[in-house]
Coordinates of C-alpha atoms and ligand atoms in Angstrom, one line a residue:
Chain C
M1 CA -22.1 23.9 -46.7
T2 CA -22.8 20.9 -48.9
A3 CA -20.9 20.3 -52.1
I4 CA -23.0 20.1 -55.2
P5 CA -22.3 16.7 -56.8
D6 CA -21.7 17.9 -60.4
T7 CA -19.5 20.8 -59.4
P8 CA -15.9 20.2 -60.3
A9 CA -13.5 20.0 -57.3
G10 CA -11.7 23.2 -58.5
G11 CA -15.0 25.2 -58.6
F12 CA -15.7 24.3 -55.0
R13 CA -12.2 24.8 -53.6
L14 CA -11.2 28.0 -55.2
P15 CA -13.7 30.3 -53.5
R16 CA -12.8 28.7 -50.2
L17 CA -9.1 29.2 -50.8
G18 CA -9.8 32.8 -51.9
R19 CA -11.7 33.4 -48.7
L20 CA -8.9 32.0 -46.5
R21 CA -6.5 34.2 -48.3
G22 CA -8.7 37.2 -47.7
I23 CA -8.8 36.4 -43.9
A24 CA -5.0 35.9 -43.8
N25 CA -4.4 39.3 -45.6
A26 CA -6.8 41.1 -43.2
A27 CA -4.9 39.6 -40.3
L28 CA -1.6 40.7 -41.9
G29 CA -3.0 44.3 -42.2
I30 CA -4.1 44.3 -38.5
A31 CA -0.7 43.0 -37.5
A32 CA 1.0 45.8 -39.4
L33 CA -1.1 48.4 -37.8
M34 CA -0.3 47.0 -34.3
L35 CA 3.3 47.0 -35.2
L36 CA 3.3 50.6 -36.2
W37 CA 1.4 51.5 -33.0
W38 CA 3.9 49.6 -31.0
L39 CA 6.9 51.3 -32.7
G40 CA 5.3 54.7 -32.3
G41 CA 4.8 54.0 -28.6
L42 CA 8.5 52.9 -28.3
A43 CA 9.6 56.2 -30.0
V44 CA 7.4 58.3 -27.8
A45 CA 8.7 56.5 -24.6
N46 CA 12.3 57.2 -25.7
D47 CA 11.8 60.8 -26.5
P48 CA 12.4 62.9 -23.4
D49 CA 10.0 65.6 -24.7
M50 CA 7.1 63.3 -25.2
F51 CA 7.8 60.8 -22.4
A52 CA 4.6 61.9 -20.6
F53 CA 2.5 60.4 -23.4
A54 CA 3.9 56.9 -23.2
D55 CA 0.6 55.5 -22.1
F56 CA -0.7 55.8 -25.7
A57 CA 1.4 52.6 -26.4
P58 CA -0.4 49.3 -27.0
A59 CA 0.2 47.6 -23.7
P60 CA -1.3 50.3 -21.4
T61 CA -4.1 51.0 -23.9
L62 CA -5.1 47.4 -24.1
A63 CA -5.0 47.1 -20.3
A64 CA -7.3 50.2 -20.0
L65 CA -9.5 48.8 -22.7
Q66 CA -9.9 45.6 -20.7
D67 CA -10.8 47.7 -17.7
I68 CA -13.6 49.6 -19.4
V69 CA -15.0 46.5 -21.1
T70 CA -15.1 44.3 -17.9
S71 CA -16.5 47.2 -15.8
G72 CA -19.2 47.7 -18.5
E73 CA -18.2 51.3 -18.8
V74 CA -17.8 50.8 -22.5
W75 CA -21.6 50.5 -22.8
Q76 CA -22.2 53.6 -20.7
M77 CA -19.9 55.6 -23.0
S78 CA -21.1 54.2 -26.3
G79 CA -24.9 53.9 -25.6
P80 CA -25.6 57.7 -25.6
S81 CA -23.4 58.1 -28.7
L82 CA -25.1 55.4 -30.6
Y83 CA -28.5 56.9 -29.6
R84 CA -27.5 60.3 -30.9
V85 CA -26.1 58.9 -34.2
G86 CA -29.2 56.7 -34.7
Y87 CA -31.5 59.7 -34.0
G88 CA -29.6 62.0 -36.3
M89 CA -29.3 59.4 -39.0
G90 CA -33.1 58.7 -38.7
I91 CA -33.9 62.3 -39.2
A92 CA -31.5 62.6 -42.1
A93 CA -33.0 59.5 -43.8
A94 CA -36.6 60.6 -43.2
I95 CA -35.8 63.9 -45.0
G96 CA -33.1 62.7 -47.4
V97 CA -34.9 59.8 -49.0
P98 CA -38.2 61.5 -49.9
V99 CA -36.4 64.7 -51.0
G100 CA -33.9 62.6 -53.0
I101 CA -36.7 60.7 -54.8
A102 CA -38.5 63.9 -55.6
I103 CA -35.3 65.5 -57.0
G104 CA -34.5 62.4 -59.0
R105 CA -38.0 62.3 -60.5
I106 CA -38.7 66.0 -61.1
P107 CA -36.2 67.9 -63.3
F108 CA -37.6 71.2 -62.2
L109 CA -36.9 70.5 -58.6
R110 CA -33.5 69.2 -59.4
E111 CA -32.6 72.4 -61.3
I112 CA -33.8 74.8 -58.6
T113 CA -32.2 72.8 -55.7
N114 CA -28.9 72.0 -57.4
V115 CA -26.9 75.2 -56.4
P116 CA -28.4 75.7 -52.9
F117 CA -27.8 72.0 -52.0
Q118 CA -24.3 71.8 -53.4
F119 CA -23.5 75.0 -51.5
L120 CA -25.0 73.7 -48.2
R121 CA -23.3 70.4 -48.6
M122 CA -19.8 72.0 -48.7
I123 CA -20.3 73.7 -45.4
S124 CA -18.6 71.7 -42.6
P125 CA -21.4 70.4 -40.3
L126 CA -19.4 71.6 -37.4
S127 CA -19.6 75.2 -38.5
W128 CA -23.3 75.0 -37.6
M129 CA -22.3 74.3 -34.0
P130 CA -22.9 77.8 -32.5
I131 CA -26.2 78.0 -34.3
A132 CA -27.2 74.6 -33.1
V133 CA -26.3 75.5 -29.6
M134 CA -28.4 78.6 -29.7
A135 CA -31.4 76.9 -31.5
Y136 CA -31.7 73.9 -29.2
D137 CA -32.5 73.9 -25.4
T138 CA -30.5 70.7 -24.8
W139 CA -27.0 69.7 -25.8
D140 CA -28.4 66.4 -27.0
G141 CA -30.7 68.3 -29.4
A142 CA -27.8 70.3 -30.8
I143 CA -25.7 67.2 -31.3
V144 CA -28.5 65.3 -33.1
F145 CA -29.0 68.3 -35.3
L146 CA -25.3 68.4 -36.2
I147 CA -25.3 64.7 -37.1
A148 CA -28.4 65.1 -39.2
V149 CA -26.9 68.0 -41.1
A150 CA -23.8 65.9 -41.8
A151 CA -25.7 62.8 -42.7
I152 CA -28.4 64.2 -44.9
W153 CA -26.4 65.0 -48.0
P154 CA -24.9 61.6 -48.9
I155 CA -28.4 60.0 -48.4
L156 CA -30.1 62.7 -50.5
F157 CA -27.7 62.7 -53.4
S158 CA -27.3 58.9 -53.5
T159 CA -31.1 58.4 -53.5
A160 CA -31.5 61.0 -56.3
A161 CA -28.8 59.4 -58.4
G162 CA -30.4 56.0 -57.9
V163 CA -33.8 57.3 -59.0
R164 CA -32.2 58.9 -62.2
R165 CA -30.7 55.5 -63.1
I166 CA -34.0 53.7 -62.9
D167 CA -34.8 52.1 -66.3
P168 CA -37.6 54.2 -67.7
S169 CA -39.2 51.1 -69.2
W170 CA -39.8 49.8 -65.7
L171 CA -42.0 52.8 -65.1
K172 CA -43.7 52.5 -68.5
V173 CA -44.5 48.9 -68.0
A174 CA -45.8 49.5 -64.5
R175 CA -48.1 52.2 -65.8
N176 CA -49.2 49.9 -68.6
L177 CA -50.1 47.3 -66.0
G178 CA -52.2 49.7 -64.1
A179 CA -49.9 50.7 -61.2
N180 CA -51.0 53.7 -59.1
P181 CA -48.6 56.1 -57.6
F182 CA -48.4 54.1 -54.3
H183 CA -47.5 50.9 -56.3
M184 CA -45.0 52.9 -58.4
L185 CA -43.2 54.0 -55.2
F186 CA -43.3 50.8 -53.1
V187 CA -43.2 48.1 -55.8
V188 CA -40.9 49.7 -58.4
I189 CA -39.0 52.8 -57.3
L190 CA -38.0 51.8 -53.7
P191 CA -36.8 48.3 -54.5
A192 CA -35.0 49.6 -57.6
I193 CA -33.0 52.1 -55.5
A194 CA -32.7 50.2 -52.2
V195 CA -29.0 49.7 -52.8
D196 CA -28.5 53.4 -53.6
I197 CA -30.3 54.4 -50.4
L198 CA -28.2 51.9 -48.3
T199 CA -25.0 53.2 -50.0
G200 CA -26.0 56.7 -49.1
L201 CA -26.7 55.6 -45.5
R202 CA -23.3 53.9 -45.3
L203 CA -21.5 57.1 -46.5
A204 CA -23.7 59.2 -44.2
L205 CA -22.8 56.9 -41.2
G206 CA -19.1 57.4 -41.9
V207 CA -19.5 61.2 -41.8
A208 CA -21.9 61.1 -38.8
W209 CA -19.5 59.0 -36.8
V210 CA -16.7 61.4 -37.6
V211 CA -18.8 64.4 -36.6
L212 CA -20.1 62.8 -33.4
V213 CA -16.9 63.0 -31.4
P214 CA -16.2 66.7 -31.8
A215 CA -19.9 67.4 -31.3
E216 CA -19.8 65.5 -28.0
Y217 CA -17.0 67.9 -26.9
L218 CA -20.0 70.2 -26.4
G219 CA -21.6 70.5 -23.0
V220 CA -22.8 66.9 -22.7
T221 CA -21.6 64.6 -19.9
S222 CA -22.0 61.3 -21.7
G223 CA -20.8 59.6 -24.8
L224 CA -17.5 58.7 -26.4
G225 CA -16.5 62.3 -27.3
Y226 CA -17.1 63.3 -23.7
A227 CA -15.1 60.3 -22.5
I228 CA -12.1 61.4 -24.6
N229 CA -12.3 65.0 -23.3
D230 CA -12.7 63.7 -19.8
A231 CA -9.7 61.4 -20.1
R232 CA -7.6 64.2 -21.5
D233 CA -8.5 66.5 -18.6
T234 CA -7.5 63.8 -16.1
L235 CA -4.3 63.0 -18.0
D236 CA -5.4 59.4 -18.3
Y237 CA -3.8 58.7 -21.6
S238 CA -4.2 55.0 -21.7
R239 CA -7.9 55.4 -21.1
L240 CA -8.1 58.0 -23.8
A241 CA -6.4 55.7 -26.3
A242 CA -8.8 52.9 -25.2
V243 CA -11.8 55.1 -26.1
V244 CA -10.2 55.8 -29.4
V245 CA -10.0 52.1 -30.1
V246 CA -13.6 51.7 -29.0
I247 CA -14.7 54.4 -31.5
G248 CA -12.8 52.7 -34.3
V249 CA -14.2 49.3 -33.5
I250 CA -17.8 50.5 -33.3
G251 CA -17.4 52.6 -36.5
F252 CA -16.0 49.5 -38.2
A253 CA -18.8 47.3 -37.0
L254 CA -21.5 49.8 -38.2
D255 CA -19.9 50.0 -41.6
W256 CA -19.8 46.3 -41.8
L257 CA -23.5 46.0 -41.0
C258 CA -24.3 48.5 -43.7
M259 CA -22.3 46.4 -46.1
L260 CA -24.2 43.3 -45.1
A261 CA -27.5 45.1 -45.8
I262 CA -26.2 46.3 -49.2
K263 CA -25.3 42.8 -50.1
K264 CA -28.7 41.5 -49.1
F265 CA -30.6 44.1 -51.1
N266 CA -28.4 44.1 -54.1
W267 CA -30.2 42.5 -57.0
V268 CA -27.5 43.0 -59.6
R269 CA -25.9 39.8 -60.6
D270 CA -22.1 39.9 -60.4
T271 CA -21.6 37.3 -63.1
A272 CA -23.3 37.0 -66.4
H273 CA -24.4 33.6 -67.3
Chain G
M1 CA -64.8 25.9 -73.3
V2 CA -61.6 24.8 -71.6
V3 CA -58.1 24.8 -73.1
T4 CA -56.8 21.3 -73.1
R5 CA -54.4 20.9 -75.9
F6 CA -51.8 22.8 -77.9
K7 CA -50.7 22.3 -81.5
T8 CA -47.0 22.1 -82.2
E9 CA -45.5 23.5 -85.4
S10 CA -46.0 20.1 -87.2
G11 CA -49.7 20.1 -86.3
A12 CA -49.4 17.2 -83.9
T13 CA -50.9 17.7 -80.5
K14 CA -48.5 18.3 -77.6
K15 CA -49.1 17.0 -74.1
P16 CA -52.3 18.6 -72.9
K17 CA -51.8 21.6 -70.6
A18 CA -53.3 20.7 -67.3
P19 CA -54.4 24.1 -65.9
A20 CA -57.2 25.8 -67.7
V21 CA -56.9 29.5 -68.5
K22 CA -60.4 30.4 -69.5
P23 CA -60.9 32.0 -72.9
V24 CA -62.0 35.6 -73.0
R25 CA -64.1 37.6 -75.4
G26 CA -61.5 39.3 -77.6
A27 CA -61.8 43.0 -78.2
H28 CA -63.3 44.5 -81.3
V29 CA -61.3 47.5 -82.7
A30 CA -62.5 50.2 -85.0
V31 CA -60.2 52.9 -86.3
R32 CA -62.1 55.8 -87.9
G33 CA -60.6 58.5 -90.0
L34 CA -57.4 58.5 -87.9
S35 CA -54.7 61.0 -88.7
H36 CA -51.8 62.1 -86.6
T37 CA -49.2 64.8 -86.9
Y38 CA -46.5 65.2 -84.3
R39 CA -45.8 68.7 -83.1
R40 CA -42.9 70.3 -85.0
A41 CA -43.1 67.6 -87.7
D42 CA -43.2 68.5 -91.4
G43 CA -46.2 66.4 -92.3
P44 CA -48.6 63.8 -90.9
V45 CA -47.1 60.6 -89.7
L46 CA -50.4 58.7 -90.1
Q47 CA -53.1 59.7 -92.5
D48 CA -56.8 58.7 -93.0
L49 CA -56.6 55.3 -91.4
D50 CA -59.9 53.3 -91.5
F51 CA -60.0 49.7 -90.5
E52 CA -61.6 47.3 -88.2
I53 CA -60.2 44.3 -86.2
R54 CA -62.6 41.5 -85.4
Q55 CA -62.8 39.8 -82.1
G56 CA -60.1 37.3 -81.6
E57 CA -58.3 38.2 -84.9
V58 CA -54.5 38.3 -85.1
V59 CA -53.6 41.3 -87.2
A60 CA -50.0 42.3 -88.2
L61 CA -49.1 45.9 -89.0
L62 CA -46.3 45.5 -91.5
G63 CA -44.2 48.4 -92.7
R64 CA -40.7 49.7 -92.9
S65 CA -39.0 51.3 -89.9
G66 CA -40.3 54.8 -89.3
C67 CA -43.7 54.4 -91.1
G68 CA -45.7 55.0 -87.9
K69 CA -46.4 51.5 -86.7
S70 CA -45.5 52.2 -83.1
T71 CA -47.4 55.5 -83.2
L72 CA -50.5 53.7 -84.3
L73 CA -50.1 50.9 -81.7
H74 CA -49.8 53.4 -78.9
M75 CA -53.0 55.0 -80.1
L76 CA -54.8 51.6 -80.1
A77 CA -53.5 51.2 -76.5
G78 CA -54.8 54.6 -75.4
L79 CA -51.2 55.6 -74.5
S80 CA -51.5 58.6 -76.9
H81 CA -54.2 60.3 -78.9
P82 CA -54.6 60.9 -82.6
S83 CA -54.8 64.5 -83.9
T84 CA -58.0 63.6 -85.7
G85 CA -60.3 60.6 -85.9
E86 CA -60.8 58.0 -83.2
V87 CA -60.1 54.5 -82.0
A88 CA -63.1 52.6 -80.6
I89 CA -62.8 49.4 -78.7
N90 CA -66.0 47.3 -78.3
G91 CA -67.8 50.4 -79.5
N92 CA -66.4 52.8 -77.0
E93 CA -63.8 55.5 -77.8
V94 CA -60.4 54.8 -76.2
R95 CA -59.5 57.5 -73.8
G96 CA -56.6 56.0 -72.0
P97 CA -54.8 52.8 -71.0
S98 CA -56.9 50.0 -69.5
P99 CA -56.1 46.6 -68.0
R100 CA -58.3 45.2 -70.7
W101 CA -55.6 45.7 -73.3
V102 CA -51.9 45.3 -72.6
M103 CA -48.9 46.3 -74.6
M104 CA -45.7 44.2 -74.9
F105 CA -42.4 45.8 -76.0
Q106 CA -39.2 44.7 -77.6
A107 CA -37.4 44.6 -74.2
P108 CA -39.2 42.3 -71.7
S109 CA -38.6 45.0 -69.0
L110 CA -38.9 42.5 -66.1
Y111 CA -38.1 43.6 -62.6
P112 CA -34.7 42.0 -61.8
W113 CA -35.3 42.0 -58.0
M114 CA -38.3 39.7 -58.4
T115 CA -38.8 36.1 -59.2
V116 CA -40.6 34.9 -62.4
A117 CA -43.8 34.4 -60.4
Q118 CA -43.6 37.8 -58.8
N119 CA -43.1 39.4 -62.1
A120 CA -46.1 37.6 -63.6
A121 CA -48.3 38.5 -60.7
L122 CA -47.7 42.3 -61.0
G123 CA -50.8 43.1 -63.1
L124 CA -53.1 41.3 -60.7
K125 CA -51.4 43.0 -57.7
F126 CA -51.8 46.5 -59.3
A127 CA -55.5 45.7 -60.1
R128 CA -56.1 44.8 -56.5
R129 CA -56.8 41.2 -57.5
S130 CA -54.1 39.7 -55.3
R131 CA -56.4 36.9 -54.3
E132 CA -56.3 35.5 -57.8
I133 CA -52.5 35.3 -57.8
A134 CA -52.2 31.9 -56.2
T135 CA -54.3 30.2 -59.0
R136 CA -53.8 32.5 -61.9
V137 CA -50.0 32.9 -61.9
P138 CA -49.2 29.1 -62.1
D139 CA -51.7 28.8 -64.9
V140 CA -50.2 31.5 -67.1
L141 CA -46.7 30.3 -66.4
E142 CA -47.8 26.9 -67.5
L143 CA -49.3 28.5 -70.6
V144 CA -45.9 30.0 -71.5
D145 CA -44.0 26.8 -70.6
L146 CA -42.3 28.3 -67.6
A147 CA -44.1 26.5 -64.7
S148 CA -40.9 25.0 -63.4
F149 CA -39.2 28.5 -63.3
A150 CA -41.7 30.2 -61.0
G151 CA -39.2 30.7 -58.1
R152 CA -36.2 31.7 -60.2
N153 CA -34.8 35.1 -60.4
V154 CA -35.6 36.5 -63.9
Q155 CA -31.9 37.4 -64.4
D156 CA -31.2 33.7 -64.6
L157 CA -33.4 33.3 -67.7
S158 CA -32.5 33.5 -71.3
G159 CA -33.8 36.4 -73.5
G160 CA -36.6 34.2 -74.9
Q161 CA -37.6 33.0 -71.5
Q162 CA -37.7 36.5 -70.2
Q163 CA -40.0 37.5 -73.1
R164 CA -42.2 34.5 -72.1
V165 CA -42.4 35.9 -68.6
A166 CA -43.4 39.3 -70.0
L167 CA -46.1 37.5 -72.0
A168 CA -47.3 35.6 -68.9
R169 CA -47.4 39.0 -67.0
S170 CA -49.5 40.4 -69.8
L171 CA -51.9 37.5 -69.8
A172 CA -52.4 37.2 -66.1
T173 CA -55.1 39.9 -65.9
S174 CA -57.1 38.2 -68.7
P175 CA -56.9 41.1 -71.2
Q176 CA -59.1 41.1 -74.3
M177 CA -56.3 42.3 -76.5
L178 CA -52.6 42.1 -76.7
L179 CA -50.6 44.8 -78.5
L180 CA -47.1 43.7 -79.4
D181 CA -44.5 46.1 -80.7
E182 CA -41.7 44.1 -82.4
P183 CA -41.5 41.9 -79.3
F184 CA -39.2 39.2 -80.8
S185 CA -36.7 41.3 -82.7
A186 CA -34.1 41.1 -80.1
L187 CA -34.1 37.3 -80.0
D188 CA -32.2 34.7 -81.9
A189 CA -33.9 33.0 -84.9
F190 CA -34.7 29.8 -83.2
T191 CA -36.1 31.3 -80.1
R192 CA -38.0 33.8 -82.2
R193 CA -39.7 31.1 -84.2
S194 CA -40.9 29.1 -81.2
L195 CA -42.2 32.3 -79.5
Q196 CA -44.0 33.3 -82.7
R197 CA -45.7 30.0 -82.9
D198 CA -46.6 29.9 -79.2
V199 CA -47.8 33.4 -78.9
R200 CA -50.2 32.9 -81.9
D201 CA -51.4 29.6 -80.4
I202 CA -52.0 31.2 -77.0
A203 CA -53.9 34.2 -78.5
R204 CA -56.0 31.9 -80.6
T205 CA -56.9 29.4 -77.9
L206 CA -57.7 32.2 -75.5
G207 CA -59.7 34.1 -78.1
I208 CA -57.6 37.3 -77.4
T209 CA -57.5 39.9 -80.2
M210 CA -53.8 40.5 -81.1
V211 CA -52.2 43.4 -82.9
L212 CA -48.6 42.8 -83.9
V213 CA -46.3 45.5 -85.1
T214 CA -43.4 44.1 -87.2
H215 CA -41.1 44.9 -90.2
D216 CA -40.4 41.2 -90.7
V217 CA -42.5 39.7 -93.5
S218 CA -42.1 36.1 -92.4
E219 CA -43.2 37.0 -88.9
A220 CA -46.3 38.7 -90.2
V221 CA -47.2 35.7 -92.4
L222 CA -46.5 33.1 -89.7
M223 CA -48.5 34.8 -87.0
A224 CA -51.3 36.9 -88.5
D225 CA -54.8 36.1 -89.9
R226 CA -54.6 39.4 -91.7
V227 CA -51.8 41.8 -92.6
L228 CA -52.1 45.6 -93.0
V229 CA -49.2 46.7 -95.1
L230 CA -48.4 50.3 -94.2
D231 CA -47.0 52.9 -96.5
A232 CA -44.6 55.5 -95.2
N233 CA -44.7 59.4 -95.3
P234 CA -47.5 59.6 -94.6
G235 CA -48.5 56.3 -93.0
R236 CA -51.5 54.8 -94.8
V237 CA -52.9 51.3 -95.2
A238 CA -51.6 50.3 -98.6
H239 CA -52.8 46.7 -98.6
D240 CA -55.2 44.8 -96.4
V241 CA -54.4 41.1 -97.0
A242 CA -55.9 38.0 -95.4
I243 CA -53.5 35.1 -94.7
P244 CA -55.6 32.0 -95.5
L245 CA -53.2 29.5 -93.8
E246 CA -54.2 26.6 -91.6
D247 CA -52.3 26.4 -88.3
A248 CA -50.6 23.3 -89.7
A249 CA -49.2 25.2 -92.6
R250 CA -47.8 28.0 -90.4
S251 CA -44.2 26.8 -90.5
T252 CA -41.3 28.1 -92.6
G253 CA -41.0 24.7 -94.2
S254 CA -44.5 24.5 -95.6
E255 CA -45.1 25.2 -99.3
A256 CA -48.3 27.1 -98.6
F257 CA -46.4 29.4 -96.2
Q258 CA -43.7 30.1 -98.7
R259 CA -46.3 31.0 -101.3
E260 CA -47.9 33.5 -98.9
Q261 CA -44.6 34.8 -97.9
A262 CA -43.5 35.4 -101.5
R263 CA -46.8 37.2 -102.2
M264 CA -46.4 39.4 -99.1
M265 CA -42.8 40.2 -99.8
Q266 CA -43.9 41.4 -103.3
L267 CA -46.5 43.7 -101.8
Y268 CA -44.1 44.9 -99.1
T269 CA -41.3 45.7 -101.6
D270 CA -43.7 47.4 -104.0
V271 CA -44.9 49.6 -101.1
A272 CA -41.3 50.4 -100.1
H273 CA -40.7 51.4 -103.8
G274 CA -38.1 48.7 -104.1
D275 CA -35.8 50.7 -101.9
A276 CA -32.8 48.4 -101.4
T277 CA -32.1 49.8 -97.9
T278 CA -35.5 48.7 -96.6
P279 CA -35.1 45.9 -94.0
L280 CA -36.8 42.9 -95.5
T281 CA -36.4 40.3 -92.8
Ligands
ADP1 N1 -42.7 61.7 -80.0 C1 -42.4 62.0 -81.3 N2 -42.3 63.3 -81.7 C2 -42.0 63.6 -83.0 N3 -41.9 62.6 -84.0 C3 -42.0 61.3 -83.6 C4 -42.3 61.0 -82.3 N4 -42.3 59.6 -82.2 C5 -42.1 59.2 -83.4 N5 -41.9 60.2 -84.3 C6 -41.6 60.1 -85.7 O1 -42.8 59.5 -86.3 C7 -42.4 58.6 -87.3 C8 -42.9 57.2 -87.0 O2 -42.4 56.7 -85.8 P1 -42.8 55.3 -85.3 O3 -44.2 55.2 -85.0 O4 -41.9 55.0 -84.1 O5 -42.4 54.3 -86.5 P2 -42.2 52.7 -86.5 O6 -42.6 52.1 -85.2 O7 -43.0 52.3 -87.7 O8 -40.7 52.5 -86.8 C9 -40.9 58.6 -87.3 O9 -40.4 59.4 -88.4 C10 -40.5 59.2 -86.0 O10 -39.3 59.9 -86.2
MG2 MG1 -41.5 51.1 -83.8

């Protein structure tokens, strides 16, 4: 980064200091979490009733984590999971965005769908599990369905809310300038609500990632949920804890990517000039 | 004819504008027996309007708030239709909006995710004339004095500059007529004055017909060749007054302007029945 000559020193240093402080605080938070984990491990190890679970402590977990990372097993576990989540999210977005736009634009549709959608939204995606298993030939199909069912609502509602917040004069001016419906959608509406869609995707991803693990307890023999189940069955608790860490790290990374995308597409200026 | 120079308020010539935006043939407007009543309204909002606007003429519709100015302007633009009577542009009845006439509103309504140039290019893009963008957009930005802002995000611009972008956007498709609905009323006095002068200059040099809706007497006198003073309840043309001012005299400091303004103010207040709550400026 190059300093702009006429920027006062304070104006240049302050953001950088603020950033350093942010990093330091984040490190502090991570350290606190590690400490709690370590204390928990210590307590479990000293409790005769729970002694068997001592491998959940940081040291054995991190050793197991190193194992699955160096052996490349971590990719074998997370690859199928990421595929399922990506597939389910793709379906949810392919339905949620168009339906959200339609609901946001057409009051009649909004009114008739309001109660059914709010009702469906409140049903835990996992309660569809038996139906999904019956409806789909493959376990994979059932899991993707469950993820899509979980992910569609945040995308749909966030998109619809974004459409309703569109400044009506943007539509009026576009019509005045001769925009056809195609222009209206791709030049005005979609850029206007890009951040709302991405925010919906981010929320959806959070839900989908949470639903994924229990969904993978179903018959499949791959993925992070399966790895957890498998480790439990073989009483390999350090490995189980290592998979939990992997789930957390990937979830965090996906969320962070969403945030980057939101930042990139956000056209709202933070500061007024 | 090629546009080469612009007059400043004092009448002296400014630096010549290099890019040439070709003049167009301004629209001719004929309003015939136009009346309008809104549904569920007590009486007509506009009644028996009959007037013509010549090619390239700048006409102000002056009247107090609520007298039906915006309603009339929307009908000239084809955005709505009168209950009876008709609007004809160049001899043809107006049936809907057209890229040949563009409306500008009080809010610039720019798209905040786009640059100045992208905003100005929209009309061409929508009209499938994207190939003209590369030459046309720099020209219209030059015309509104924003050439150096082409790549900036519109949110970084002042209110007056944003309204200039909106003007450039309207001009990019070479319309025959501009319809302005109180476009400067949200701006500070200084910015408003410079825009009033520039918009008139641009319309005159390009030969565009311009219809300006305003409740500001000095704005009407500064900008228009002719002022239609509208009565309220129902809206009718109470006075049809020519403003015989040279461009050089179109400045708030000039004596001739002040005379015209005083005359217009008199007509306006008479029409408004001397109602003290009527906005006069
Ligand atoms: N869509 C509408 N439906 C019913 N009445 C309207 C509508 N639009 C405007 N009016 C009424 O018509 C009158 C003229 O409105 P308008 O043309 O906006 O006036 P102006 O622009 O001169 O302030 C006002 O009394 C207003 O309340
Ligand atoms: Mg109005």
